[in-house]
Coordinates of C-alpha atoms in Angstrom, one line a residue:
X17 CA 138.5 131.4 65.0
X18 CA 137.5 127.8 65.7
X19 CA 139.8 125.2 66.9
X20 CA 141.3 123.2 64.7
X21 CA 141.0 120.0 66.9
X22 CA 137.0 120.4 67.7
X23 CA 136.1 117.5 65.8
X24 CA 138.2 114.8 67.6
X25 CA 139.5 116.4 71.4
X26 CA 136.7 116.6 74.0
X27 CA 138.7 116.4 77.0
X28 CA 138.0 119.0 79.9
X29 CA 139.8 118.8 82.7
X30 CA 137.9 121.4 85.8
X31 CA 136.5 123.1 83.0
X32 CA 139.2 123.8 81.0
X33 CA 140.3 122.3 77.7
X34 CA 143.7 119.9 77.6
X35 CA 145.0 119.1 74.3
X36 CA 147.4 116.6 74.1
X37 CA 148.6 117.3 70.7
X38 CA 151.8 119.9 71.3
X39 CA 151.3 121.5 68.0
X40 CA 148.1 123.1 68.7
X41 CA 149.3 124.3 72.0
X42 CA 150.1 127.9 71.3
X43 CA 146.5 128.5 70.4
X44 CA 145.4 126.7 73.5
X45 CA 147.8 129.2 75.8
X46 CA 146.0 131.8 74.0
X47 CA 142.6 131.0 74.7
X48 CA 143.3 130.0 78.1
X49 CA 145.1 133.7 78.7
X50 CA 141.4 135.0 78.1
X51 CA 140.4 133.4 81.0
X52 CA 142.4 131.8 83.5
X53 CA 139.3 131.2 85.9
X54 CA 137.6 127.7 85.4
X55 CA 134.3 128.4 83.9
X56 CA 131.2 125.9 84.5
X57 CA 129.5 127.9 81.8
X58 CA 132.3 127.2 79.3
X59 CA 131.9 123.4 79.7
X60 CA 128.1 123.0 79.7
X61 CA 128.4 125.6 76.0
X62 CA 130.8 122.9 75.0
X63 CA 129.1 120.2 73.6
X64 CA 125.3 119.2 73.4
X65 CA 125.1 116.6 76.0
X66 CA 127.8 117.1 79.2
X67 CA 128.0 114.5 82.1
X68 CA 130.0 115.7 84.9
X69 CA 131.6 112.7 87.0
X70 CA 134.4 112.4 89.6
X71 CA 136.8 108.9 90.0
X72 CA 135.9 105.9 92.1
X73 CA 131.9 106.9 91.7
X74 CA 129.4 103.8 91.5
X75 CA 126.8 105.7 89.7
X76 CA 128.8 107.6 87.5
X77 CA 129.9 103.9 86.4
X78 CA 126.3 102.8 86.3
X79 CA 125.0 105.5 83.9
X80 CA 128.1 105.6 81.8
X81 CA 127.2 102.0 81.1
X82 CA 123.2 102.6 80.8
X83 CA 124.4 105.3 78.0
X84 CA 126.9 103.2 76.2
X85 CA 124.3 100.7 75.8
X86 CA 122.0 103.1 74.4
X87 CA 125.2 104.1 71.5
X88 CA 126.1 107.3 73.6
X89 CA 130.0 107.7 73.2
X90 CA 132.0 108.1 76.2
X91 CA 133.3 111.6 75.2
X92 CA 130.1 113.3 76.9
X93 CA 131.4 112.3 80.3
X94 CA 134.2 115.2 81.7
X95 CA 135.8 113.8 85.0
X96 CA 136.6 116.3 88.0
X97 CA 139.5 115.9 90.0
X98 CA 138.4 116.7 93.8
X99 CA 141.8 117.6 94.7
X100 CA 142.5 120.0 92.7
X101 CA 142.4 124.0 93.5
X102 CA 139.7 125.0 91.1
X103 CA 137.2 121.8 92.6
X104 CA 136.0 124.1 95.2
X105 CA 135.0 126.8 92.3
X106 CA 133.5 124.5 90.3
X107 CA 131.6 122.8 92.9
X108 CA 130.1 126.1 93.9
X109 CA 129.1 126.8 90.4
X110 CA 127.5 123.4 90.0
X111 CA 125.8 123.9 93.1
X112 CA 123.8 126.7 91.8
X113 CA 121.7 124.1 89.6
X114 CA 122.1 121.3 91.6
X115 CA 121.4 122.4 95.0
X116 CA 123.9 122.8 97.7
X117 CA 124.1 119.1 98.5
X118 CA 124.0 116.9 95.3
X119 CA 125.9 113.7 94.5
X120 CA 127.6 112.8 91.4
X121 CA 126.8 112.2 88.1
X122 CA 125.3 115.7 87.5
X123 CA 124.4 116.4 84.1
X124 CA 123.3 119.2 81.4
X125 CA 121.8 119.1 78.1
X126 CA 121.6 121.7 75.3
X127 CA 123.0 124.0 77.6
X128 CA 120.1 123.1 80.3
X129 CA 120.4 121.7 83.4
X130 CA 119.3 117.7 83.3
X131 CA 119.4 116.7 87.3
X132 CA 121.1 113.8 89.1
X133 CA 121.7 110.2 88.8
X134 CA 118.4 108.7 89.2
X135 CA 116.2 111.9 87.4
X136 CA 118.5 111.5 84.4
X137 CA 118.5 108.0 84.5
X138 CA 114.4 108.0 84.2
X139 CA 114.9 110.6 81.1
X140 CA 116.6 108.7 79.2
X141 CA 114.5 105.5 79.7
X142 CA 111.1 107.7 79.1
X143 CA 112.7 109.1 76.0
X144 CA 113.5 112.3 76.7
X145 CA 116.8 113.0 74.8
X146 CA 116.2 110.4 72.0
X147 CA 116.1 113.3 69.4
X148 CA 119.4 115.1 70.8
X149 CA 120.9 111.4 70.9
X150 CA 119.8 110.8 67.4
X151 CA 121.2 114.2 66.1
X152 CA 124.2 114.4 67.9
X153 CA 125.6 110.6 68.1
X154 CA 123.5 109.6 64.9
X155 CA 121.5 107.0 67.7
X156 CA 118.4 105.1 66.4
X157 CA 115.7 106.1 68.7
X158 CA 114.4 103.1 70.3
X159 CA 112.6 103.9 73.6
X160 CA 109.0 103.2 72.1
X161 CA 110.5 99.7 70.8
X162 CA 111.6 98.9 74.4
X163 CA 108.7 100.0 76.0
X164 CA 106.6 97.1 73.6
X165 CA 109.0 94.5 73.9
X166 CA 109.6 95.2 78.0
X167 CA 105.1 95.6 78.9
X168 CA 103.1 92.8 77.8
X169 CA 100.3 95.0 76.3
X170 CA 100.9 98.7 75.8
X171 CA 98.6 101.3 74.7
X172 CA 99.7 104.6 73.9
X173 CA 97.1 107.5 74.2
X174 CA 96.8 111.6 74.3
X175 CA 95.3 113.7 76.4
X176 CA 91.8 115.1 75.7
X177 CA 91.2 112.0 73.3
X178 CA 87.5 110.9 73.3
X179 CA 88.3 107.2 72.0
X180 CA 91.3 107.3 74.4
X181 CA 88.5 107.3 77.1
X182 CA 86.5 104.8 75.3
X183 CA 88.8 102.3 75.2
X184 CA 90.2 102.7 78.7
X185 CA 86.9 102.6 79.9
X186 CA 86.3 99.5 78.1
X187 CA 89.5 97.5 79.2
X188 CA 88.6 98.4 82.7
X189 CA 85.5 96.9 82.7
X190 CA 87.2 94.1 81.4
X191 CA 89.8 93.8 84.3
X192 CA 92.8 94.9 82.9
X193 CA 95.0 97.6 84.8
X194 CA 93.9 100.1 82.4
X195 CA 96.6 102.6 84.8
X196 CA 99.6 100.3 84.2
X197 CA 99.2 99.8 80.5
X198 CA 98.5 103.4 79.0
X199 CA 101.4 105.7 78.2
X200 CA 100.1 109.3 77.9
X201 CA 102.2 111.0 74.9
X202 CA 101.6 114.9 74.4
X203 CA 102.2 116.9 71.5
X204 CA 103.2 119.6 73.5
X205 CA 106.1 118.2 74.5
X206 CA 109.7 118.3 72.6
X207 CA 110.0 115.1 72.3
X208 CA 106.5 114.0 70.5
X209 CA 107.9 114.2 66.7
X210 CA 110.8 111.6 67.9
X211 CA 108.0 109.5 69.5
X212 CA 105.0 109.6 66.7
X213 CA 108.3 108.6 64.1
X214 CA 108.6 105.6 66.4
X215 CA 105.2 104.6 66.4
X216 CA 105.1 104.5 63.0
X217 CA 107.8 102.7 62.0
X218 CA 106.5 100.4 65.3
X219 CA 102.7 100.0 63.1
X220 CA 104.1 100.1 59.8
X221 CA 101.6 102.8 59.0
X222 CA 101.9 106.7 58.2
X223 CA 98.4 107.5 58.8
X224 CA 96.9 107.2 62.4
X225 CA 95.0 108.1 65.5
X226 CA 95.2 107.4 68.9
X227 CA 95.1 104.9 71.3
X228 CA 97.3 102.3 69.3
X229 CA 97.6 99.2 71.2
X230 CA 100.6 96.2 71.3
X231 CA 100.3 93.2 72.9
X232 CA 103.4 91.3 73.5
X233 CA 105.4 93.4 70.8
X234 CA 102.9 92.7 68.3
X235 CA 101.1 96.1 67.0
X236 CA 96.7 95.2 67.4
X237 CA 95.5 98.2 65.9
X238 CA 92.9 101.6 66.4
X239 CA 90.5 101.3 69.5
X240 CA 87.9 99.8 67.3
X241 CA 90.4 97.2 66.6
X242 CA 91.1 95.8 70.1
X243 CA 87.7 96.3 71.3
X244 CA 86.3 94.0 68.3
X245 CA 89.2 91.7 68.6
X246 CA 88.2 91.2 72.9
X247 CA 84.9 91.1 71.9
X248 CA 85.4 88.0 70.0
X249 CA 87.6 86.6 73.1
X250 CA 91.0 87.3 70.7
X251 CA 92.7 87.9 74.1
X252 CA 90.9 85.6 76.3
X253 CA 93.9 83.6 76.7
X254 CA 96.6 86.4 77.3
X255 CA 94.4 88.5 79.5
X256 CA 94.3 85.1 81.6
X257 CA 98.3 84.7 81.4
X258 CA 99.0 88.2 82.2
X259 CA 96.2 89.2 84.3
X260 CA 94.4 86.4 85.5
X261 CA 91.2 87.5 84.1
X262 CA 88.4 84.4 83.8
X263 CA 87.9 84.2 80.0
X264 CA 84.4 85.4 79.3
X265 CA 82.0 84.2 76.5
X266 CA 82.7 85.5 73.1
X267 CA 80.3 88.8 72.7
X268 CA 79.1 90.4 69.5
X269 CA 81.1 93.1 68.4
X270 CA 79.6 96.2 69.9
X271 CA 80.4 99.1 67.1
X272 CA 82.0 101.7 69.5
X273 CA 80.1 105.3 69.8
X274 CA 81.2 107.5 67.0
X275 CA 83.6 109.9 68.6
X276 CA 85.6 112.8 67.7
X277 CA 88.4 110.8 66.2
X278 CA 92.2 112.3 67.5
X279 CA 94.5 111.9 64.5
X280 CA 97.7 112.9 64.4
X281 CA 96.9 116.2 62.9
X282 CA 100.1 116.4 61.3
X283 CA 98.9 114.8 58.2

C-alpha cells in the first residue's frame, strides 16, 4: 500500500528513503528488505521534479537559489553523500544519462532526464517546466512576464506565420534587430498551452493572432497595430533610446497586405 508519510517526508539519502519518524519504521524495514540495492530509478519515480546535488557544490547552491526564487520548494533537491559505499553505484547509474564525466547538479523531470547545471538552468528561464511547476508546487507561471519586463520591446511569433514575416520584414527595414527581439513559440511543443495562457493574461485579451508585440512591458498590439503606430513615428523616440535609430518623418499608414492571418486556432 502507499506510505503513510508521502505527503510530508521527501528525504532520500543514496536513493533510499530515511524516515525520521520511528513509528513508521517497520514499514520502512519492509520496503527496504525488497530491495536492499540503491536504485537511481527508484528516486527519479519518486517525485515529479528530482535535483540530485552533493555538499560543498557552488552550483548546486546557485540553482537551488534560481528555483527558490521562482517558488520551487527545496524538497526536490536529494543530497548524495560521496563517501558513502553505494556513491560509486549510483554514480554509475547517473552516468548512464549524464555521460561518463558530468558535474553536479544533475537533474530529472517527469521521470526524464533534464541535463546539467547550465542546460537546466536555461530551461527553466525559457519556460520549459512552468506547467510541471504550476501543477506540482501550485507556481504562477511567469516566464513570458519576465521576458517583457527584462527586453525593451518583445515580439512573440510562430513559425510558418505570413504576418510574422510581414512584420519582421518591416522592423528590419526600419533598423531594429528584428533577430534579438522575436521569440519563436511553437505549438508543437509541451509547453505552448502554459505560454498562450500567459500571453493572454499579459494582453488582457482571449482572442488573438500572432506576432503580438510589447514595448517596455506595455502590450502594442496585432502586426497591423505596430506597423500603424511606427508609421505615425509612435516609436520614434524609443527606437532612438534603444536602438539609436534617426527618427524618420511620420509616413501614412501603409494598410499591410492581406495575409493568411495565424490565430490561435484553439478558439
Amino acid at each position: 500500500g502507499d506510505l503513510p508519510f508521502a505527503g510530508d517526508v521527501r528525504t532520500f539519502v543514496n536513493g533510499e528513503l530515511v524516515v525520521l519518524d520511528p513509528s513508521i519504521n517497520t514499514q520502512v524495514t519492509k520496503d527496504n528488505a525488497e530491495s536492499k540495492a540503491p536504485s537511481l530509478d527508484k528516486l527519479v519515480k519518486s517525485q515529479p521534479f528530482l535535483v540530485i546535488s552533493i555538499a560543498n557544490c557552488p552550483q548546486c547552491e546557485e540553482l537551488g537559489a534560481f528555483l527558490t526564487a521562482r517558488g520551487v520548494p527545496a524538497t526536490v533537491f536529494v543530497k548524495w553523500d560521496k563517501s558513502s559505499s553505494e556513491y560509486p553505484a549510483l554514480k554509475k547509474a547517473l552516468s548512464a544519462h549524464a555521460g561518463e564525466v558530468f558535474t553536479f547538479p544533475q537533474v530529472f523531470a517527469e521521470g526524464a532526464y533534464r541535463g546539467g547545471f547550465e542546460e537546466v538552468m536555461d530551461k527553466v528561464d525559457r519556460g520549459a517546466f512552468d506547467d510541471l511547476f504550476e501543477r506540482e508546487f501550485d507556481v504562477e507561471p511567469c516566464t513570458l512576464q519576465r521576458q517583457v519586463e527584462k527586453q525593451a520591446m518583445v515580439v512573440y511569433s510562430l513559425p510558418n506565420c505570413p504576418q510574422c514575416d510581414v512584420l519582421y520584414e518591416d522592423l528590419e527595414k526600419r533598423g531594429v534587430p528584428v533577430k534579438d527581439i522575436f521569440i519563436k513559440l511553437d505549438k508543437q511543443e509541451p509547453e505552448y498551452p502554459s505560454f498562450k495562457a500567459q500571453l493572454q493574461k499579459l494582453m488582457g485579451r482571449q482572442q488573438f493572432s500572432f506576432p503580438q508585440t510589447f514595448i517596455r512591458g506595455v502590450h502594442q498590439g496585432n502586426y497591423d497595430e505596430v506597423i500603424v503606430k511606427a508609421d505615425k513615428g509612435e516609436f520614434a523616440d524609443f527606437f532612438s533610446e534603444e536602438f539609436g535609430i534617426a527618427p524618420l518623418a511620420a509616413q501614412e499608414p501603409q494598410q499591410p497586405p492581406a495575409e493568411a492571418i495565424a490565430f490561435d486556432e484553439d478558439f
